[in-house]
PDB file of C-alpha atoms in Angstrom:
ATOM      1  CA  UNK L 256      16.209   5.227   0.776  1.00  0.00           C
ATOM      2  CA  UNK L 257      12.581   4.242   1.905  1.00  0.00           C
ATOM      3  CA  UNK L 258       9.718   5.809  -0.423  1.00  0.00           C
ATOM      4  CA  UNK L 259       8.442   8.311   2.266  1.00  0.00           C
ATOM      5  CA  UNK L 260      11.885  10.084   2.806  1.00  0.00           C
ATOM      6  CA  UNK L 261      12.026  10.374  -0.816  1.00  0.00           C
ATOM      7  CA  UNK L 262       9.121  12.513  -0.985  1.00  0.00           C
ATOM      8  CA  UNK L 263      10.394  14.342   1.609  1.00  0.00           C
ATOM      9  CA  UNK L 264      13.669  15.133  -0.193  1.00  0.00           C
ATOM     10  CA  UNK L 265      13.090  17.855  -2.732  1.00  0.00           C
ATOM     11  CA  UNK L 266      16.169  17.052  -4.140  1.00  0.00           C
ATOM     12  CA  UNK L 267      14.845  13.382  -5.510  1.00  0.00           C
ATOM     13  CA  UNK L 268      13.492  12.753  -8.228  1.00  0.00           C
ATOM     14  CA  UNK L 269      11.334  10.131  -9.475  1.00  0.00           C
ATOM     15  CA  UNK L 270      12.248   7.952 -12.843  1.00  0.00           C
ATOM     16  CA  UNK L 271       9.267   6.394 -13.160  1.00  0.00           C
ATOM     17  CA  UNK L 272       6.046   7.735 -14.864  1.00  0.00           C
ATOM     18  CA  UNK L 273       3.214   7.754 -11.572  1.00  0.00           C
ATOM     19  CA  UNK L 274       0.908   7.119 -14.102  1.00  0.00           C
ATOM     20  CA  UNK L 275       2.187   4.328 -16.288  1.00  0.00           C
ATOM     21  CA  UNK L 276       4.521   2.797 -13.816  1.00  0.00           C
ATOM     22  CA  UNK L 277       7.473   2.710 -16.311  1.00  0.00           C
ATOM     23  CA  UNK L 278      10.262   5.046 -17.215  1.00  0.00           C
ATOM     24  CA  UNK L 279       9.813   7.758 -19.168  1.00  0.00           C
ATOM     25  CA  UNK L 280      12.344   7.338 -22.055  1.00  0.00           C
ATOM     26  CA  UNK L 281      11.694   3.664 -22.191  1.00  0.00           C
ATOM     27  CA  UNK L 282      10.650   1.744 -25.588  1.00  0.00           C
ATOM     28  CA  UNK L 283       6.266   1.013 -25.225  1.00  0.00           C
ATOM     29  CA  UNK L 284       8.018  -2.512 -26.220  1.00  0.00           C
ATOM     30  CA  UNK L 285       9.763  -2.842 -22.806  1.00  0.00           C
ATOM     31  CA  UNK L 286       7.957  -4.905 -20.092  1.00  0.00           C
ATOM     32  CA  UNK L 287       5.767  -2.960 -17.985  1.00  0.00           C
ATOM     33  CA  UNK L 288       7.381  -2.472 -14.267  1.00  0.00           C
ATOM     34  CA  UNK L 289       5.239  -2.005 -11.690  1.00  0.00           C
ATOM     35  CA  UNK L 290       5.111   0.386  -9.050  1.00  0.00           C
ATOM     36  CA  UNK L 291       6.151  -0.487  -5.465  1.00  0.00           C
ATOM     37  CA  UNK L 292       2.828  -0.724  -3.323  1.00  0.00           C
ATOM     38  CA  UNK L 293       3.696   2.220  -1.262  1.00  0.00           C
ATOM     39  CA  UNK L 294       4.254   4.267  -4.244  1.00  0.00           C
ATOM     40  CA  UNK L 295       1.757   3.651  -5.844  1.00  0.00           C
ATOM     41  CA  UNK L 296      -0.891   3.927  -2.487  1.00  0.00           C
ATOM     42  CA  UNK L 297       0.519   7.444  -1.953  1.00  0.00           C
ATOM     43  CA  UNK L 298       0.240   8.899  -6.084  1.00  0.00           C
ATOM     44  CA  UNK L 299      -3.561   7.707  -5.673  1.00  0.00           C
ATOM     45  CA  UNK L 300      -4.361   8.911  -1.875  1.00  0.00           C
ATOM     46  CA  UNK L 301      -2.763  12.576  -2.789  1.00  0.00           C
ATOM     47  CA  UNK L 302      -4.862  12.300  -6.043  1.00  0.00           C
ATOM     48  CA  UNK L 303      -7.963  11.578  -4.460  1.00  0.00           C
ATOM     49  CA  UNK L 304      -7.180  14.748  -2.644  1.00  0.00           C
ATOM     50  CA  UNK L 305      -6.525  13.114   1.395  1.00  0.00           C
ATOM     51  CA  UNK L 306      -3.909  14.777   3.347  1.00  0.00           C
ATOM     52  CA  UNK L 307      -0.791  12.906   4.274  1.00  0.00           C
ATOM     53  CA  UNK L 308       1.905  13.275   6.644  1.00  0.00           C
ATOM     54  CA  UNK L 309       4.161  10.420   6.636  1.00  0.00           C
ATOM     55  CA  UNK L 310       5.267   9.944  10.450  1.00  0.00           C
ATOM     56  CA  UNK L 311       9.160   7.658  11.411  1.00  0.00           C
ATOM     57  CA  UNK L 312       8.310   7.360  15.134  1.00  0.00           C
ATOM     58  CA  UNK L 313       5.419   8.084  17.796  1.00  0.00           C
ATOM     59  CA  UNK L 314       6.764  11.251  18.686  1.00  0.00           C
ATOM     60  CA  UNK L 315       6.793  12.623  14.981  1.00  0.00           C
ATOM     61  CA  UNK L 316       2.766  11.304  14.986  1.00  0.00           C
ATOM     62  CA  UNK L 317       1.317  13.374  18.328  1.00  0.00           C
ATOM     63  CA  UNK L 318       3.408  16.387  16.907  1.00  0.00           C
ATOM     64  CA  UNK L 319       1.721  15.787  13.714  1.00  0.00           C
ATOM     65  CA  UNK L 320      -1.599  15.366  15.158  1.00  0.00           C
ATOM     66  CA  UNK L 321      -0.959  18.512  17.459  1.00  0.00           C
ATOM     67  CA  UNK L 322      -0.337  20.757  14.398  1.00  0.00           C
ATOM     68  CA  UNK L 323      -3.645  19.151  13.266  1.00  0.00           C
ATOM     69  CA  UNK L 324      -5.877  20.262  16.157  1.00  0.00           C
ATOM     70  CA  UNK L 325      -3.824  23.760  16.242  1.00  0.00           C
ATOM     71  CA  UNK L 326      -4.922  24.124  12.387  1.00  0.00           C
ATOM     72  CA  UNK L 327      -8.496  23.260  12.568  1.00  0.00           C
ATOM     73  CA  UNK L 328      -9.179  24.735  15.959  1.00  0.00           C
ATOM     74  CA  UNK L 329     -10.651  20.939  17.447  1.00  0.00           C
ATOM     75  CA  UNK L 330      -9.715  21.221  20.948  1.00  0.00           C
ATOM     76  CA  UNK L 331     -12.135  20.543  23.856  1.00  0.00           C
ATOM     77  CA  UNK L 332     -13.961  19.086  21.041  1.00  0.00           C
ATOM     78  CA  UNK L 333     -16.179  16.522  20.777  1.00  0.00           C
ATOM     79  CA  UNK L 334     -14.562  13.609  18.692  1.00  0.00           C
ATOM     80  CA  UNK L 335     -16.019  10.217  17.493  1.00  0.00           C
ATOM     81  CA  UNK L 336     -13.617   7.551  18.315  1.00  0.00           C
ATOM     82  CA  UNK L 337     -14.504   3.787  19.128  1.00  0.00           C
ATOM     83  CA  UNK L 338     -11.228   2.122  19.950  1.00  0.00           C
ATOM     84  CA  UNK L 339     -10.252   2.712  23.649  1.00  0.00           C
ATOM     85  CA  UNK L 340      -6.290   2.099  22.597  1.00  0.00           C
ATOM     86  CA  UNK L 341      -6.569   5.304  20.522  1.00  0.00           C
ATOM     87  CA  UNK L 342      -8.234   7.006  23.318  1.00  0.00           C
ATOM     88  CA  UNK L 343      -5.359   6.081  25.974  1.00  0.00           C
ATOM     89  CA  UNK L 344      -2.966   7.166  23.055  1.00  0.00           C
ATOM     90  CA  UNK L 345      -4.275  10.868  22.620  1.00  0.00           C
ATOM     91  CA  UNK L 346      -5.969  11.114  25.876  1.00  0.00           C
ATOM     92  CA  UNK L 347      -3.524  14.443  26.910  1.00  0.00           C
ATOM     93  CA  UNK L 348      -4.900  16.349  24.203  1.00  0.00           C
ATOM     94  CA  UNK L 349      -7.845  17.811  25.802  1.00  0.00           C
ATOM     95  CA  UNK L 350     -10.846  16.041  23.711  1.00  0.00           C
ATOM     96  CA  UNK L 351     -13.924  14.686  24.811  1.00  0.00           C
ATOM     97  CA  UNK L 352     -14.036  11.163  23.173  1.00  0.00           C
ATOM     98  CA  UNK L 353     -17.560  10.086  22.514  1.00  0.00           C
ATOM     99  CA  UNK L 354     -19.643   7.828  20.380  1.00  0.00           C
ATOM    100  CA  UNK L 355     -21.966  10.705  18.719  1.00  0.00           C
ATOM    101  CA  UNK L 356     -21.612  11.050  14.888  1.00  0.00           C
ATOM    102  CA  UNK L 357     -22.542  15.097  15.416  1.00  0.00           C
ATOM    103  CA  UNK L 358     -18.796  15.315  16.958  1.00  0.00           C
ATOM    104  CA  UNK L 359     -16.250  17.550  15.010  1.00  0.00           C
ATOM    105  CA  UNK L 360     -13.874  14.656  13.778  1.00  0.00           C
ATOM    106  CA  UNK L 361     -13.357  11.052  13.965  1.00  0.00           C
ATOM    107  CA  UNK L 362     -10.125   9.264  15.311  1.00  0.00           C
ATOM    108  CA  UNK L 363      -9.691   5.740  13.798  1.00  0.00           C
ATOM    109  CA  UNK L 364      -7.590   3.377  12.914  1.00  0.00           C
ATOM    110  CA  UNK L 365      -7.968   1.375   9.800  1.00  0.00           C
ATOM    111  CA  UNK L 366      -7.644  -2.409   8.150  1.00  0.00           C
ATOM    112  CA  UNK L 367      -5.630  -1.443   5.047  1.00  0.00           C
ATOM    113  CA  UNK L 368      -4.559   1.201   3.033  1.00  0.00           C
ATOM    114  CA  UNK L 369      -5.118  -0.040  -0.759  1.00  0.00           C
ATOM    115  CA  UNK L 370      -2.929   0.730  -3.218  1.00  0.00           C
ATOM    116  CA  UNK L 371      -4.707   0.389  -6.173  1.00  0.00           C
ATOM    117  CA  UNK L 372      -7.090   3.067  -5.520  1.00  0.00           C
ATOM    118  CA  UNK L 373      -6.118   5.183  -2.856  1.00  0.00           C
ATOM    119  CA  UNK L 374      -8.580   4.037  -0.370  1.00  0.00           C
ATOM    120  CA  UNK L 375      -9.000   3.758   3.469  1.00  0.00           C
ATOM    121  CA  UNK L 376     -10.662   0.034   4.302  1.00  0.00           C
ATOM    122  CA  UNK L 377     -12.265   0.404   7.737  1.00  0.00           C
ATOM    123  CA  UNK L 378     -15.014  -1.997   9.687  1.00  0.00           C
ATOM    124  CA  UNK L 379     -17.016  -2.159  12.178  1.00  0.00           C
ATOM    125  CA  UNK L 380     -13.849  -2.633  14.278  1.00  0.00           C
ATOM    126  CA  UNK L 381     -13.305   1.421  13.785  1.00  0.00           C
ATOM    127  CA  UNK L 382     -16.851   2.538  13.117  1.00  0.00           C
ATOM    128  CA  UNK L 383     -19.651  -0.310  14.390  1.00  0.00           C
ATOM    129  CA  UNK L 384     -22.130  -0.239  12.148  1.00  0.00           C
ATOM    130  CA  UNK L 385     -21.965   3.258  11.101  1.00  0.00           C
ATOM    131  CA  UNK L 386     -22.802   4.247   7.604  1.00  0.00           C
ATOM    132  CA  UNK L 387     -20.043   6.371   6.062  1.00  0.00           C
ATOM    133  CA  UNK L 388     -22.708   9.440   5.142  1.00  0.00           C
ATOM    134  CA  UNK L 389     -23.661   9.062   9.169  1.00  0.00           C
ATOM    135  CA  UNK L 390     -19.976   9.907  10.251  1.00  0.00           C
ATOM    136  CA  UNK L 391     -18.244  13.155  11.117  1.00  0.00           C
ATOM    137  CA  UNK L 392     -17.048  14.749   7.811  1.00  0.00           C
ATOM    138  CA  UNK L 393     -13.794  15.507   9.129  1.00  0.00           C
ATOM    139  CA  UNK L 394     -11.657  12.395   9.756  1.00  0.00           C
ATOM    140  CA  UNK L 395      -7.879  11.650  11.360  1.00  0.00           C
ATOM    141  CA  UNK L 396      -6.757   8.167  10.490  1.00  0.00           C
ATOM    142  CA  UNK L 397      -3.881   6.626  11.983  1.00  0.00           C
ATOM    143  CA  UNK L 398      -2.333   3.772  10.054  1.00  0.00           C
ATOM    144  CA  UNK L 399       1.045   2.270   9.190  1.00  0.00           C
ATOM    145  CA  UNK L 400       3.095   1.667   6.388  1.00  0.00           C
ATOM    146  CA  UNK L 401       2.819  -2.601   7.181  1.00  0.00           C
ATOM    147  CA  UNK L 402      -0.904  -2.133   6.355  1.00  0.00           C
ATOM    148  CA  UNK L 403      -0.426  -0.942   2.714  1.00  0.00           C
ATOM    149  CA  UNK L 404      -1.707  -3.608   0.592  1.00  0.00           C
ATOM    150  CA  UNK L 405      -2.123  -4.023  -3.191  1.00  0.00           C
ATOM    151  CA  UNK L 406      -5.875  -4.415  -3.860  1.00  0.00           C
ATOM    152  CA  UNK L 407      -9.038  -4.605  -1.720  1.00  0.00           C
ATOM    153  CA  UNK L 408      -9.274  -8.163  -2.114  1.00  0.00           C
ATOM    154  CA  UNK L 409      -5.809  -8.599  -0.242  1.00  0.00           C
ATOM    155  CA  UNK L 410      -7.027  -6.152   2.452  1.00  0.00           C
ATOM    156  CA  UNK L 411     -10.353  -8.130   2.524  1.00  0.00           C
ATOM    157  CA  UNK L 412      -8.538 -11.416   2.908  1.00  0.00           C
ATOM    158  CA  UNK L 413      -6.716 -10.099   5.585  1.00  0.00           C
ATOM    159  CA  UNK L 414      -9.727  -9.132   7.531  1.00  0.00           C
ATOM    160  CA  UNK L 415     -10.932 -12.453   6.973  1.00  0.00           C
ATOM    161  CA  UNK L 416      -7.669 -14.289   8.475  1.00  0.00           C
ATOM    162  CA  UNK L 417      -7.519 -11.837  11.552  1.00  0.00           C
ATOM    163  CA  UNK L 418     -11.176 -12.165  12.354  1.00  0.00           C
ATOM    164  CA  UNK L 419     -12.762 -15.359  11.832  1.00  0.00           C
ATOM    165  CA  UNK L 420     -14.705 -17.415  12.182  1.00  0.00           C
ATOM    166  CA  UNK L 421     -16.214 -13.721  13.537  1.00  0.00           C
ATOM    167  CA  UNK L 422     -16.080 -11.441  10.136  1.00  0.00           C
ATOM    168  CA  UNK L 423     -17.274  -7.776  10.960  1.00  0.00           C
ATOM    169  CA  UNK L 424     -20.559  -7.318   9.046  1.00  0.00           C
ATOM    170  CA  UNK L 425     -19.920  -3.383   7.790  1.00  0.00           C
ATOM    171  CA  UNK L 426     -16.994  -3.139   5.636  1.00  0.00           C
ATOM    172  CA  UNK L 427     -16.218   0.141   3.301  1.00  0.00           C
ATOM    173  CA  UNK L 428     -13.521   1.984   2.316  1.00  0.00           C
ATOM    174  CA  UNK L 429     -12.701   5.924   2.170  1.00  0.00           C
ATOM    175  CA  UNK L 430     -12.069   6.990  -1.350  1.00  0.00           C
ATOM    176  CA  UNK L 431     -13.150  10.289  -1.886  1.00  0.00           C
ATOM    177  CA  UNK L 432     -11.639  13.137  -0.032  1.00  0.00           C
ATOM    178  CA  UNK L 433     -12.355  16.330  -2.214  1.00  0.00           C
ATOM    179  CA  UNK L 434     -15.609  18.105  -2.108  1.00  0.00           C
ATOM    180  CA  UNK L 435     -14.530  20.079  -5.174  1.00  0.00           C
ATOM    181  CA  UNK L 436     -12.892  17.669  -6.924  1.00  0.00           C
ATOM    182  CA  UNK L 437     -15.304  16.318 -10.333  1.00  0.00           C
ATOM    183  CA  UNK L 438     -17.473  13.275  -9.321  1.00  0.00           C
ATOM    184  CA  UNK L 439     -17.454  10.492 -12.171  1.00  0.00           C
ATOM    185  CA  UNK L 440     -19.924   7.398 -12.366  1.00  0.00           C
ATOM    186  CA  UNK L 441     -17.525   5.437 -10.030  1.00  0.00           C
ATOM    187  CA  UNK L 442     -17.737   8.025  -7.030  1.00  0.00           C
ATOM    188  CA  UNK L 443     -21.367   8.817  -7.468  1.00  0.00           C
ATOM    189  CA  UNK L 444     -22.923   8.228  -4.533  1.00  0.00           C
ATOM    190  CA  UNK L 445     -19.290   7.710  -2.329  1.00  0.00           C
ATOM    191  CA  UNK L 446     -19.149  10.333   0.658  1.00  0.00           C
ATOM    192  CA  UNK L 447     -16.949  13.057   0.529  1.00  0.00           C
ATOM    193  CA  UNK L 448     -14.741  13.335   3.580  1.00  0.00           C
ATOM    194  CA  UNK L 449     -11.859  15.888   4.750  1.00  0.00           C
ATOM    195  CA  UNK L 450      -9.601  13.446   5.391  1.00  0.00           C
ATOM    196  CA  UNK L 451      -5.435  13.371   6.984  1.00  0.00           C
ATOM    197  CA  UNK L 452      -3.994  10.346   7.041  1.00  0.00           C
ATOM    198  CA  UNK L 453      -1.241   9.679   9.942  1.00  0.00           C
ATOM    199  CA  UNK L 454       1.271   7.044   8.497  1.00  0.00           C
ATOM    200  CA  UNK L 455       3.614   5.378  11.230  1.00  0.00           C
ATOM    201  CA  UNK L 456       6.503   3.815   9.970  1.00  0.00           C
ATOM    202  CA  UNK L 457       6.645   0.364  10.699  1.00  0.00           C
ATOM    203  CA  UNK L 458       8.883  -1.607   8.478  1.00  0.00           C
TER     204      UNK L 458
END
């Protein structure tokens, strides 16, 4: 049974400790074991407070996305969205795709999901050369689970395979998604965004 629809079974639950990555009533002598990367990605996203809803098909995804729009009242809204496949993709939903960061949400895609942290690694690809403070604070992000990745060095290398010799000159990731949530010294400074994260199954 696949990670995702065990969190979707109330029924399950988990042996391992999220936070150690080891069982509970093991010895402290015992090896550490390590937390699959999808496991792990999802314990830190939901901590960082984004909004998840894992998706098995293309179908579940525009219902998802529907239920989205119905929640937070964004139809015939303006939305910030650079990639013309997404556009096709969502173009029956009555939004007026445009480049202006005043819009009411952004639609992207994204390079990699990192485990590690919980983050959203975007580029210039998704948002030119747009500042993450300049963006939309409300964001949709459409991703799959082939894209989960282990650190932001593997996500980096990644970007640097699929794009040279042309590597996109703005690079960032999406950390924080809690306004409330207690800022420490390693999110000073990060920008806050109201984040849901579509996750396609892929594998």
């Amino acid at each position: 049974m696949s990670l995702f629809k065990r969190l979707l079974n109330p029924n399950y639950k988990s042996e391992k400790d999220p936070q150690k990555g080891i069982k509970s009533d093991r010895s402290s002598y015992y090896p550490e074991q390590k937390l699959p990367v999808d496991e792990k990605f999802t314990h830190f996203f939901k901590n960082n407070g984004g909004k998840f809803i894992y998706c098995e098909n293309w179908e579940e995804a525009m219902e998802a996305f529907d239920n989205i729009m119905i929640e937070n009242d964004w139809y015939e809204q303006d939305v910030f969205c650079m990639e013309d496949r997404l556009r096709k993709k969502f173009d029956g939903f009555n939004l007026n795709f445009v480049n202006k960061v005043d819009s009411k949400f952004v639609l992207t895609t994204c390079e990699s999901l990192v485990a590690n942290t919980g983050a959203i690694l975007l580029c210039s690809n998704q948002v030119k050369e747009k500042k993450l403070n300049e963006l939309p604070y409300n964001m949709v992000v459409l991703a799959t689970t082939s894209q989960i990745v282990e650190n932001i060095s593997e996500g980096l290398r990644i970007i640097n395979n699929q794009r040279s010799p042309h590597i996109p000159s703005n690079i960032t990731t999406v950390q924080n998604f809690e306004s409330e949530k207690e800022k420490d010294f390693m999110t000073q400074g990060s920008s806050t965004k109201n984040l849901y994260l579509l996750l396609l199954e892929d594998l």
